[in-house]
Coordinates of C-alpha atoms in Angstrom, one line a residue:
X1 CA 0.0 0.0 0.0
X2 CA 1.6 3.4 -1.4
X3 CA 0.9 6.8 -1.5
X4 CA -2.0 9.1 -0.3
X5 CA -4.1 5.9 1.1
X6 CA -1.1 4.5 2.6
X7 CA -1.0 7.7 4.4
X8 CA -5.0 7.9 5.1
X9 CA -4.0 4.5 7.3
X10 CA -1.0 5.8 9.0
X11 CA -3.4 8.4 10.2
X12 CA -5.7 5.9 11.3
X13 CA -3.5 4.0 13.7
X14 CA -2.4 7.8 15.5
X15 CA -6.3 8.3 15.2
X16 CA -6.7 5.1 16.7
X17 CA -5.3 6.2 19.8
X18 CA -7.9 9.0 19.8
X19 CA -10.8 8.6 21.4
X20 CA -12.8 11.2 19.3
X21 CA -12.0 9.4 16.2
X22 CA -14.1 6.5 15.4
X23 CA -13.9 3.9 12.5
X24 CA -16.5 5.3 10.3
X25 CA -15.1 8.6 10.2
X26 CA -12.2 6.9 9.0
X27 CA -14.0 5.3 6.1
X28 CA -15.4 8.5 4.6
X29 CA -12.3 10.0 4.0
X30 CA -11.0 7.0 2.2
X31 CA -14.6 7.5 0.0
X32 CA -13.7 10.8 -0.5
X33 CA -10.2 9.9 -1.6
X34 CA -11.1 7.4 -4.0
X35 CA -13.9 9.5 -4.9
X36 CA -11.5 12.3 -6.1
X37 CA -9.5 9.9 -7.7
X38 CA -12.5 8.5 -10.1
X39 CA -12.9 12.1 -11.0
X40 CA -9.7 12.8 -12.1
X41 CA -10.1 9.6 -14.4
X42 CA -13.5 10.8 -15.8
X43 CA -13.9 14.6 -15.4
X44 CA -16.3 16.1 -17.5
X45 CA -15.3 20.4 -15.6
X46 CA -13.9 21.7 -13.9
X47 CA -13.8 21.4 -9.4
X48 CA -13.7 24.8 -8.6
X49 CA -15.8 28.0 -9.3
X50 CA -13.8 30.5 -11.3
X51 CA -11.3 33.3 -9.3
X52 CA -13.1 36.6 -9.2
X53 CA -11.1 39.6 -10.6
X54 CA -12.1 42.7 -8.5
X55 CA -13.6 45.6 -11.0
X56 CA -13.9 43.4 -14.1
X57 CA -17.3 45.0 -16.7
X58 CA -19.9 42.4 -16.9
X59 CA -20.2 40.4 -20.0
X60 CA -22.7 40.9 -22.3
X61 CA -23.0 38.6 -25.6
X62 CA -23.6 42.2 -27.6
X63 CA -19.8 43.7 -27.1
X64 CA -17.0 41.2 -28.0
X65 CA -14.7 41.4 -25.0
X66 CA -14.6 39.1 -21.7
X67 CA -13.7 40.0 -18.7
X68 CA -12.7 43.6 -19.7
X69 CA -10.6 45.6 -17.2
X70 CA -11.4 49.4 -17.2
X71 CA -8.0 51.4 -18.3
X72 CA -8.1 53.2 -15.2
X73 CA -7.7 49.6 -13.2
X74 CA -4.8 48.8 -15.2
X75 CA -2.4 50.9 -13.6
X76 CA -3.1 49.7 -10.2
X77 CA -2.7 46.2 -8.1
X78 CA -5.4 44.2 -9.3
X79 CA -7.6 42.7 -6.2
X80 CA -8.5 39.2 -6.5
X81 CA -11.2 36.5 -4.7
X82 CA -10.7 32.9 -4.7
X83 CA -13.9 31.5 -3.8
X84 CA -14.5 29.4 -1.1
X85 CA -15.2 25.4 -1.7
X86 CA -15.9 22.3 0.4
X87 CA -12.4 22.2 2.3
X88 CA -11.0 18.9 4.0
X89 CA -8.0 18.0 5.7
X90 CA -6.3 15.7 8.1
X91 CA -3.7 16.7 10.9
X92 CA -0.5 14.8 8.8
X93 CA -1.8 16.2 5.6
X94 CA -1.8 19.7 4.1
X95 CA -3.8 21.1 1.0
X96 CA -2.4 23.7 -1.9
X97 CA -3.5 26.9 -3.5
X98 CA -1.7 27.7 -6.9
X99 CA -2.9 30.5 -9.0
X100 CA -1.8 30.9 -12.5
X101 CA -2.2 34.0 -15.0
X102 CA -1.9 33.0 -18.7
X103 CA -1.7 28.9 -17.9
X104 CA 1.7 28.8 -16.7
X105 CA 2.6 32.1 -14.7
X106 CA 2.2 30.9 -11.0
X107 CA 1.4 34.6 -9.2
X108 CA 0.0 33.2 -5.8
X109 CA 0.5 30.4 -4.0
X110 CA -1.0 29.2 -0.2
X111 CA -0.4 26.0 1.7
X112 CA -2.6 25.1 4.7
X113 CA -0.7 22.5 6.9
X114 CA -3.8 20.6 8.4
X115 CA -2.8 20.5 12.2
X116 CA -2.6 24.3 11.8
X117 CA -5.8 24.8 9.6
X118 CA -8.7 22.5 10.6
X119 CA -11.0 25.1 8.7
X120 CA -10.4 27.7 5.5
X121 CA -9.1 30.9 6.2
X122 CA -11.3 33.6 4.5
X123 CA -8.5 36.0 4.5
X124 CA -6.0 33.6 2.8
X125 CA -8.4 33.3 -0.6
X126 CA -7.7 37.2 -1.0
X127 CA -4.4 38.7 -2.9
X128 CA -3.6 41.3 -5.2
X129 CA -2.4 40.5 -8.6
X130 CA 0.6 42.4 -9.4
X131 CA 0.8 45.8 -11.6
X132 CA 3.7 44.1 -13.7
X133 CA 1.0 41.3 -15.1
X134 CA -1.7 43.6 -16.5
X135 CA -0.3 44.3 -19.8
X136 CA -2.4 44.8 -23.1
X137 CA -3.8 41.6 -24.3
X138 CA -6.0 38.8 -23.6
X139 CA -5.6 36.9 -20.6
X140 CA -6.4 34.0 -18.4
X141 CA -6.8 33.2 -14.7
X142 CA -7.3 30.1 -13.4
X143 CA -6.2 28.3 -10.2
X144 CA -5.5 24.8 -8.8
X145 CA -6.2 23.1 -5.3
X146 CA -4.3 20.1 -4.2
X147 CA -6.4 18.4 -1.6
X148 CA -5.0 16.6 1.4
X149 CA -5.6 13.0 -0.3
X150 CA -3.2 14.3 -3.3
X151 CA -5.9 14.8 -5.7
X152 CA -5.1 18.0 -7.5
X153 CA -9.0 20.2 -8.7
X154 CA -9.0 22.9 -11.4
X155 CA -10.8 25.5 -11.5
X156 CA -13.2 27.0 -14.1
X157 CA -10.8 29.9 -16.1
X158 CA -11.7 33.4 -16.0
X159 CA -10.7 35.6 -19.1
X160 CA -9.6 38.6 -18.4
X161 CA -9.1 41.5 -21.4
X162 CA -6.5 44.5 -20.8
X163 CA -7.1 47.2 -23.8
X164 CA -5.2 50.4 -22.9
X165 CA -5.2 51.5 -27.1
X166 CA -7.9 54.6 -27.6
X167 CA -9.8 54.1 -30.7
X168 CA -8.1 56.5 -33.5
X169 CA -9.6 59.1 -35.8
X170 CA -9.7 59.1 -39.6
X171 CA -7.3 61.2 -41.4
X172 CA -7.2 65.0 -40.6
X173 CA -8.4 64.3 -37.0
X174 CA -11.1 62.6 -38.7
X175 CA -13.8 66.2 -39.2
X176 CA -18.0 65.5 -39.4
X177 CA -19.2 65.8 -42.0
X178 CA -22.1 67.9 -43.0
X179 CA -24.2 68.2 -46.2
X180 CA -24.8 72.4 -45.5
X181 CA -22.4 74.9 -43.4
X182 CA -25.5 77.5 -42.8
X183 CA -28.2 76.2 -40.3
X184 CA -31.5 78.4 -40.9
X185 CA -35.1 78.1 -40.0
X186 CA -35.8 77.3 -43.8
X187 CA -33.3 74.5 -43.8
X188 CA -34.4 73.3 -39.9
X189 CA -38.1 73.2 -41.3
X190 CA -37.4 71.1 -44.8
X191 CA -35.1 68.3 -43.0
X192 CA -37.3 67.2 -39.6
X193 CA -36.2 70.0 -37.6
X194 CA -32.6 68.4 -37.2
X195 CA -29.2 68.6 -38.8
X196 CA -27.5 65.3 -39.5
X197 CA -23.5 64.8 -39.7
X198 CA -21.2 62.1 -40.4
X199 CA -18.3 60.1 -38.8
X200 CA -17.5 58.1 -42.6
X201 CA -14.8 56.0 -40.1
X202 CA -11.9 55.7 -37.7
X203 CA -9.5 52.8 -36.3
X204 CA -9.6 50.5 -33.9
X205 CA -13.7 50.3 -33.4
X206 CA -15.6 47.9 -31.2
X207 CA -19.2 47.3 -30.4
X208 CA -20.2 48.9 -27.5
X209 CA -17.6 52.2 -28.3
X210 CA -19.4 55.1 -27.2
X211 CA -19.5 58.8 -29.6
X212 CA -20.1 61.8 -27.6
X213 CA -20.6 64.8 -30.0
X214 CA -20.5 68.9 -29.1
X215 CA -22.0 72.0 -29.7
X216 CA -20.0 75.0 -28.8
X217 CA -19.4 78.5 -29.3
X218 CA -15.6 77.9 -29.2
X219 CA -13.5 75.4 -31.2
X220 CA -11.1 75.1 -28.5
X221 CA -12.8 76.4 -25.0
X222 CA -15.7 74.1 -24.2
X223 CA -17.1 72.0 -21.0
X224 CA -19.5 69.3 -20.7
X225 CA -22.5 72.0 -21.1
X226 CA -21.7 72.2 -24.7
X227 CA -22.0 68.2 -25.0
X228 CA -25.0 67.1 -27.2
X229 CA -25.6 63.4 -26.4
X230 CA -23.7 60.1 -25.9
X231 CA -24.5 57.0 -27.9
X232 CA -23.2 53.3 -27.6
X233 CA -22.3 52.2 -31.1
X234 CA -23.8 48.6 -32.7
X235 CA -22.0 45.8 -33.9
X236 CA -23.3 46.7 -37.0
X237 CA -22.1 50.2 -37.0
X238 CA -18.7 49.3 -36.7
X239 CA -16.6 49.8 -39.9
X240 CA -19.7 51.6 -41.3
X241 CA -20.2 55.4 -41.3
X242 CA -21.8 56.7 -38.2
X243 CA -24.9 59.5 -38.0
X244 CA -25.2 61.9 -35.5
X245 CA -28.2 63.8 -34.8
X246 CA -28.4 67.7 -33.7
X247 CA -32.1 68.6 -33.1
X248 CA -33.5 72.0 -33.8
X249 CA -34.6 72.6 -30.2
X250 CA -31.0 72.1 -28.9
X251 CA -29.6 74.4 -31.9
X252 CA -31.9 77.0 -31.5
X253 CA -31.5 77.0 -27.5
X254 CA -27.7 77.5 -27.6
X255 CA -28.1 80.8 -30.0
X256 CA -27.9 81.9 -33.6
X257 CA -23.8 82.8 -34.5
X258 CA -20.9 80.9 -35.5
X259 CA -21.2 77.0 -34.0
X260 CA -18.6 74.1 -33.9
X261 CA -19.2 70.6 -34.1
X262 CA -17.1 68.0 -33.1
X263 CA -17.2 64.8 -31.4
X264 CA -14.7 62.0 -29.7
X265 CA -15.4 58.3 -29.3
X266 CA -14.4 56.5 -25.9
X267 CA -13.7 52.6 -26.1
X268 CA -15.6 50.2 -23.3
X269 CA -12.9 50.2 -21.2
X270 CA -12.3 53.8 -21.1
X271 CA -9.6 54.7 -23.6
X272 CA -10.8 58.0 -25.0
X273 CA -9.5 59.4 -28.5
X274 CA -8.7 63.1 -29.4
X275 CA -11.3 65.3 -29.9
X276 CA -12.2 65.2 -33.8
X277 CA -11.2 68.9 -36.0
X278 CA -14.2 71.3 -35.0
X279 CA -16.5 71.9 -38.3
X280 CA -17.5 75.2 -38.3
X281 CA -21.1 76.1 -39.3
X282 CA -23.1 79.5 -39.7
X283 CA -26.3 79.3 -37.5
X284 CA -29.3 82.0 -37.9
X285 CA -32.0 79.3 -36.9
X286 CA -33.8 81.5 -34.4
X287 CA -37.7 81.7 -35.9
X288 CA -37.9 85.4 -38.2
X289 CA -40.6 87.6 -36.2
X290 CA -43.8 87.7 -38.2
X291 CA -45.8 90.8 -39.0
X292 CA -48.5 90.2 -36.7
X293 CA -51.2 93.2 -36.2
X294 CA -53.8 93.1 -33.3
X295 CA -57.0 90.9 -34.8
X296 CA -60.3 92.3 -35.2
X297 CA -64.0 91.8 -34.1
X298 CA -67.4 92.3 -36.3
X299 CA -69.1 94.3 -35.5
X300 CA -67.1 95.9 -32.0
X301 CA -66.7 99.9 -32.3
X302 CA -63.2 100.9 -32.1
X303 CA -59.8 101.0 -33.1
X304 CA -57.1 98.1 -34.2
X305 CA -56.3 97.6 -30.9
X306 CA -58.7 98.5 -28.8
X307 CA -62.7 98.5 -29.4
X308 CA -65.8 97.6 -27.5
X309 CA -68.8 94.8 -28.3
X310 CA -72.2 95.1 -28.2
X311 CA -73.1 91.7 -26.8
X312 CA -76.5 91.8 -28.3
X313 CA -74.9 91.8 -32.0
X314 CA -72.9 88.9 -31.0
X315 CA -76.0 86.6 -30.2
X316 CA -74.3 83.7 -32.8
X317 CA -71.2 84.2 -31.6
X318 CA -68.2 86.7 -32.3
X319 CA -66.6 86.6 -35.5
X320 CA -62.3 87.3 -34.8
X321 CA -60.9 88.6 -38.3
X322 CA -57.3 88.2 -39.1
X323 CA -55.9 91.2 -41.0
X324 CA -55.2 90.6 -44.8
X325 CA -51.4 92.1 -43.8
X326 CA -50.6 89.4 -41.5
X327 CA -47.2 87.2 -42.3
X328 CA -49.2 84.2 -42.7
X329 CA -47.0 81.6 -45.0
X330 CA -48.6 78.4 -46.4
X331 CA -48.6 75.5 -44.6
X332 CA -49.1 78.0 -41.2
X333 CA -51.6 76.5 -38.6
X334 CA -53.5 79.7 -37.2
X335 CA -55.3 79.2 -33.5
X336 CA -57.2 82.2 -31.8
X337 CA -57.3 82.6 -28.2
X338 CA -60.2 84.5 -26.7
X339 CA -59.4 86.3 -23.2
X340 CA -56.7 84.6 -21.2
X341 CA -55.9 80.6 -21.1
X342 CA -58.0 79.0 -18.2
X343 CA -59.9 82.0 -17.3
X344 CA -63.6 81.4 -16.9
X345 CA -64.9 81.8 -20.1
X346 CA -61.7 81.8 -22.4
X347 CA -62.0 79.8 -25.7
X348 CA -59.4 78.4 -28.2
X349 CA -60.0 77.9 -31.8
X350 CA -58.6 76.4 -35.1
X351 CA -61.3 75.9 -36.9
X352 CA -61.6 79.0 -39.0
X353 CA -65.0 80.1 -40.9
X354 CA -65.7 77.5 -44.2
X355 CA -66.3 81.0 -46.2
X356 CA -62.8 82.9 -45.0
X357 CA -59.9 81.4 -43.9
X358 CA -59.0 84.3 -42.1
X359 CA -62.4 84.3 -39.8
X360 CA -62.8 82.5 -36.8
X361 CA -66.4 82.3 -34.2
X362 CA -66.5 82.9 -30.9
X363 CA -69.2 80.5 -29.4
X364 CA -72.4 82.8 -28.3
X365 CA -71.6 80.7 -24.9
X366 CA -68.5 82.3 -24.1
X367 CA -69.4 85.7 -24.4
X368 CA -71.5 86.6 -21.1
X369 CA -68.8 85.4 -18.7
X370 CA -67.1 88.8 -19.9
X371 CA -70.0 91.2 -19.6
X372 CA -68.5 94.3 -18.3
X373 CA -65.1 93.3 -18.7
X374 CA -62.3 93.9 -20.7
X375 CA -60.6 90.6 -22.5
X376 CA -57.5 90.0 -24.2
X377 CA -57.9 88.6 -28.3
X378 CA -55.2 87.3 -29.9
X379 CA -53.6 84.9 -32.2
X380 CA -50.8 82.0 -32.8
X381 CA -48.9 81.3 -36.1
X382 CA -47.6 78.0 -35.8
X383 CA -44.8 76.7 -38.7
X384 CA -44.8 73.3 -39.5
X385 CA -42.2 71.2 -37.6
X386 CA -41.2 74.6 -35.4
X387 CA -42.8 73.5 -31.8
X388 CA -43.0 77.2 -30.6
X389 CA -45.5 79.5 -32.0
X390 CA -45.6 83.0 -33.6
X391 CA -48.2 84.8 -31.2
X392 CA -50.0 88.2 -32.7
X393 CA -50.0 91.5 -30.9
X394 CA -53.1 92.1 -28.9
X395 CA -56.6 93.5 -29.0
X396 CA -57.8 94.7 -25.9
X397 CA -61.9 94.0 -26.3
X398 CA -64.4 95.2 -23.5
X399 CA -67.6 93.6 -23.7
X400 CA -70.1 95.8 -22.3
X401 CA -73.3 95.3 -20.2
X402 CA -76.9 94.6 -21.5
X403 CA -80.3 95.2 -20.4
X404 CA -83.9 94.0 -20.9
X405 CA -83.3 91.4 -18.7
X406 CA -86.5 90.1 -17.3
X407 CA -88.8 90.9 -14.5
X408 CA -89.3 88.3 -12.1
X409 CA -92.9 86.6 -12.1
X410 CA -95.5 85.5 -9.3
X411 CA -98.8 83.7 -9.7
X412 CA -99.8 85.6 -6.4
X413 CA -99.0 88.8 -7.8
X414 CA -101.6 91.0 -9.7
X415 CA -102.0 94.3 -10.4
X416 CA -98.8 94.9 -8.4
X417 CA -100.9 93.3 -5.7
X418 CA -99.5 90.1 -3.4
X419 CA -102.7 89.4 -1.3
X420 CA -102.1 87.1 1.4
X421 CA -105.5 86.3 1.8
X422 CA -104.9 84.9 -1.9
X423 CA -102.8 81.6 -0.7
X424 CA -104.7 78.8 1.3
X425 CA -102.9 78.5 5.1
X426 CA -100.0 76.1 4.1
X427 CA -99.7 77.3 1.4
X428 CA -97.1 79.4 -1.2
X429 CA -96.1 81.8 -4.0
X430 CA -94.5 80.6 -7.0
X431 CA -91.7 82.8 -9.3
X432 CA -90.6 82.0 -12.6
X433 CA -88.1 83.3 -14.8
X434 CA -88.4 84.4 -18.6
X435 CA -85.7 83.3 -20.5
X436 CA -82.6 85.6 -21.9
X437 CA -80.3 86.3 -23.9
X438 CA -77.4 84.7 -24.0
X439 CA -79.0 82.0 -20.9
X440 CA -76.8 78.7 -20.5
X441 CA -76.8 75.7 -18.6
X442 CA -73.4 77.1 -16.8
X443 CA -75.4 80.1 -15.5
X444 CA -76.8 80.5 -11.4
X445 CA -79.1 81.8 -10.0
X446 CA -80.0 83.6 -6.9
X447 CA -83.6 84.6 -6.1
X448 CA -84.8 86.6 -2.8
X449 CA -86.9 88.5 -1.0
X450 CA -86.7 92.0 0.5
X451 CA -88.6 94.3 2.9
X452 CA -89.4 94.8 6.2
X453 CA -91.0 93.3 9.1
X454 CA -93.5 95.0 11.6
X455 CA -90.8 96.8 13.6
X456 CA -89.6 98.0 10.8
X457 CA -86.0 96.4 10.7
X458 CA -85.1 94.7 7.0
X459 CA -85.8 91.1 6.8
X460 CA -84.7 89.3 3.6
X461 CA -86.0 85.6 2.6
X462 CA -83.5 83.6 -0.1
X463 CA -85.6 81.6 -2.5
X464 CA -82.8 80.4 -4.4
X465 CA -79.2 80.5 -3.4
X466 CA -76.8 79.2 -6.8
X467 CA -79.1 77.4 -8.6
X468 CA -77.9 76.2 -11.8
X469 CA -79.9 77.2 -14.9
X470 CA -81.7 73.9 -15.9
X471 CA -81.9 74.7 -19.7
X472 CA -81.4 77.5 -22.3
X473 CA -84.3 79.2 -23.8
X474 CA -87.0 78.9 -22.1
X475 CA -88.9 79.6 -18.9
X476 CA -87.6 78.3 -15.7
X477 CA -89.1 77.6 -12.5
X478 CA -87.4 80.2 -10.2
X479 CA -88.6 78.8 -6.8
X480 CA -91.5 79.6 -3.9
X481 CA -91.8 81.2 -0.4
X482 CA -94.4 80.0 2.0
X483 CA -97.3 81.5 3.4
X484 CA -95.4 81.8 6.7
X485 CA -92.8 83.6 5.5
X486 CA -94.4 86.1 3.7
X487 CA -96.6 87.0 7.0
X488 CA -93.1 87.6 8.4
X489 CA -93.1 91.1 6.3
X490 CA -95.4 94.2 7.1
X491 CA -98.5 94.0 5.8
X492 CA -98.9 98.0 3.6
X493 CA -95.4 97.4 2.8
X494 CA -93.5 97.3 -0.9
X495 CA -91.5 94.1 -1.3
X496 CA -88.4 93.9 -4.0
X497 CA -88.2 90.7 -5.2
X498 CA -85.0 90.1 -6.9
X499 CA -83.6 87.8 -9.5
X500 CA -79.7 88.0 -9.9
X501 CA -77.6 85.9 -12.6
X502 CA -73.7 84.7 -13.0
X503 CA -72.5 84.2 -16.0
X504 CA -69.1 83.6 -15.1
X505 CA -69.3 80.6 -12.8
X506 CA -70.1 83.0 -9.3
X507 CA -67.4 85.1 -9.2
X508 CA -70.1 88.4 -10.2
X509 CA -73.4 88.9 -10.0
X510 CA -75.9 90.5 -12.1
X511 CA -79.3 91.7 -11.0
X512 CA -82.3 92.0 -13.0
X513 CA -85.2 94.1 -13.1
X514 CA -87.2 93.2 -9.4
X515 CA -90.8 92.5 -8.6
X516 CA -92.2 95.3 -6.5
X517 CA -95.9 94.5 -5.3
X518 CA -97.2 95.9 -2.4
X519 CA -98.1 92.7 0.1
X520 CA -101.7 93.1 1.0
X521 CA -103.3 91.3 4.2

């Protein structure tokens, strides 16, 4: 009997003299032995998980490389992890670390004499790999553990890829190139708002090489605020010419004037290449102020910019004229906006007249809210593919006041007459409202009455307090008081009964004409 198992039973009979040690224990590790033997006769992989390299990018089928070190790692010791397995060991027996970069190179080494190491020492699985290893190339790790029977395990290998060349412009520091040199609203409108340049190729590319491209009002004095974007480059974009993409928003936010545009790519692991030659280009892409007068509206006495409607000549809705002089170009989208955006009664439009391009209506319905008011009228010139809009100068409209409104009605009134003796005991008084013009389903109401009691002091009665206006156009019930109530006020006595209206939503009130009968006993 040689070797390891010749030594598994020399243990046995200093084991033997052990009274912790019992016969079965003995047995396993001669399994485990043998066991490790068969495998070396009939492994299929590796024993061990693969070392762990400290910093390493993740792989990803889409980029080429494994196991790529970042540049800025490759100047530095390079931390390492073994990771920990199943250790065993016996007193008279010891078991091996050896790790080896590129198959051969033997760059660590650890021996755990069993009687000193009963377990694995976490701290002995941990080295740094040497700065004098990581040169430019690819690599391997791998490592080897010889076990206390003699049985030697490899581990899984880990590639590891050192780059530290920058990917290299094209001749003449590689310039973009562009199909124009002047950038102008015209040119921004005709090519989907966006300028498009060139990288036709450079040296040493890889998928997942990242272009960052600038924008700058100096070829040589520029930061990261005059960067543009930054895109990861294909596999399929390698060895082809690259677009970049400057958008009309960006060009037009960083000012009309002399621009340069330039760019520099950046391998995965970090090695940058010179900035490419600056191409110089002559921006006036700001949008050319229209001609844009004040607009009008039929039928409101005034001037260009400032004039007053009648609301009754508006019953259909007010007609908004654009002037004939305005700088409208074809394919120009033309909205009105009538008094200001979100205001109670404002209204956007369009939808110009089927007869006049240049006419737009004012819904009937959104003329009351501004009775007595004054209202701002203007108008937006929006270019196709331009996002912000051309916006008129403008007029200043006061919509004034009407009357005619009507009179409040009783059933119990006649004559100017309210008899009380005229409603049964329990019983009421019932008003109604005519309709009116311009009356809406958004309009309140508030109905009360007034007058005074026997001592004289005013007493007031609310019939309706907000009520919404059930339906345009016709006659609405307007409420009731009791009996009772009215008995509250001094018989001889006028009483105002008053109807009052909002047309903008409760934020004014306006009265009409009142009832004034005289309540009789």
């Amino acid at each position: 009997m040689t070797g390891p198992l010749k030594r598994v039973f020399m243990e046995q009979s200093w084991i033997s003299r052990s009274p912790t040690m019992a016969v079965p224990q003995l047995y396993t590790r001669i399994v485990r032995w043998l066991s490790g033997k068969s495998k070396r006769l009939f492994r299929q992989s590796p024993d061990y998980a693969a070392p762990i390299l400290i910093g390493l990018l993740p792989d990803d089928p889409q980029w080429g490389e494994q196991g790529l070190l970042p540049m800025e790692h490759a100047y530095d010791p390079l931390p390492v992890q073994i990771p920990a397995w199943n250790y065993d060991t016996m007193i008279l027996f010891q078991v091996k670390l050896q790790v080896y970069w590129d198959a051969s190179t033997l760059v660590y080494e650890k021996v755990w004499p069993g009687a000193d190491f009963p377990t694995l020492p976490p701290d002995d699985l941990c080295f740094d790999l040497p700065v004098r290893y990581l040169l430019p190339g690819i690599h391997v790790m791998h490592y080897q553990v010889t076990e206390w029977t003699g049985n030697v395990g490899d581990s899984e290998p880990r590639p590891v890829t050192i780059d530290l060349t920058a990917p290299l412009l094209a001749a003449n520091q590689g310039p973009l190139k562009f199909d124009i040199s002047r950038i102008t609203s015209e040119y921004l409108a005709s090519h989907d708002d966006s300028v498009s340049a060139t990288i036709e190729s450079y040296r040493g590319g890889a998928p997942g090489d990242a272009v960052t491209w600038y924008w700058s009002r100096d070829p040589f004095a520029f930061s990261d605020d005059d960067i543009v974007s930054t895109r990861f480059l294909g596999a399929q974009e390698i060895g082809n010419p690259v677009m970049l993409v400057f958008n009309g928003d960006m060009i037009r936010a960083r000012g009309d004037g002399m621009r340069y545009a330039f760019y520099r790519l950046t391998d995965r692991a970090g090695n940058a290449s010179s900035y490419s030659l600056p191409v110089t280009l002559d921006v006036a892409a700001q949008p050319v102020p229209r001609v844009l007068p004040p607009p009008r509206i039929k039928g409101a006495s005034g001037s260009a910019s400032y004039s007053t409607l009648d609301p009754l000549s508006a019953t259909n809705g007010a007609i908004v004229t654009i002037p004939a002089q305005a700088d409208i170009r074809p394919g120009d989208l033309i909205a009105v906006q009538w008094a200001k955006p979100g205001s109670t009664g404002a209204y956007r439009t369009d939808q110009p007249e089927a007869a006049n391009p240049l006419e737009f209506r004012i819904p009937a319905g959104r003329i009351p809210q501004h009775f007595g008011k004054t209202l701002p009228v203007y108008y937006e010139v929006t270019e196709p593919s331009v996002e912000e809009p051309h916006v008129s100068n403008s007029h200043t409209l006061t919509v004034s006041r009407i009357s005619g409104f009507p009179v409040v009605q009783c059933d119990k009134v006649s004559g100017g007459r309210l008899a009380l003796s005229g409603i049964d005991e329990g019983g009421r008084a019932l008003f109604t409202l005519d309709s009116w013009p311009f009356m809406g389903t958004d309009q309140f109401v508030n109905l009360e009455v007034r007058g005074v009691d026997d001592a004289g002091q005013l007493l007031i009665v609310p019939v309706l307090t907000e009520h919404p206006v059930p339906s345009p156009g016709s006659t609405m019930s307007a409420g009731h008081i009791n009996k009772v109530d009215l008995q509250r006020f001094k018989v001889g006595e006028q009483l105002d009964i008053t109807a009052r209206v909002s047309f903008d939503q409760k934020l004014s009130w306006q009265a009409f004409t009142p009832l004034t009968p005289t309540l009789y006993s």
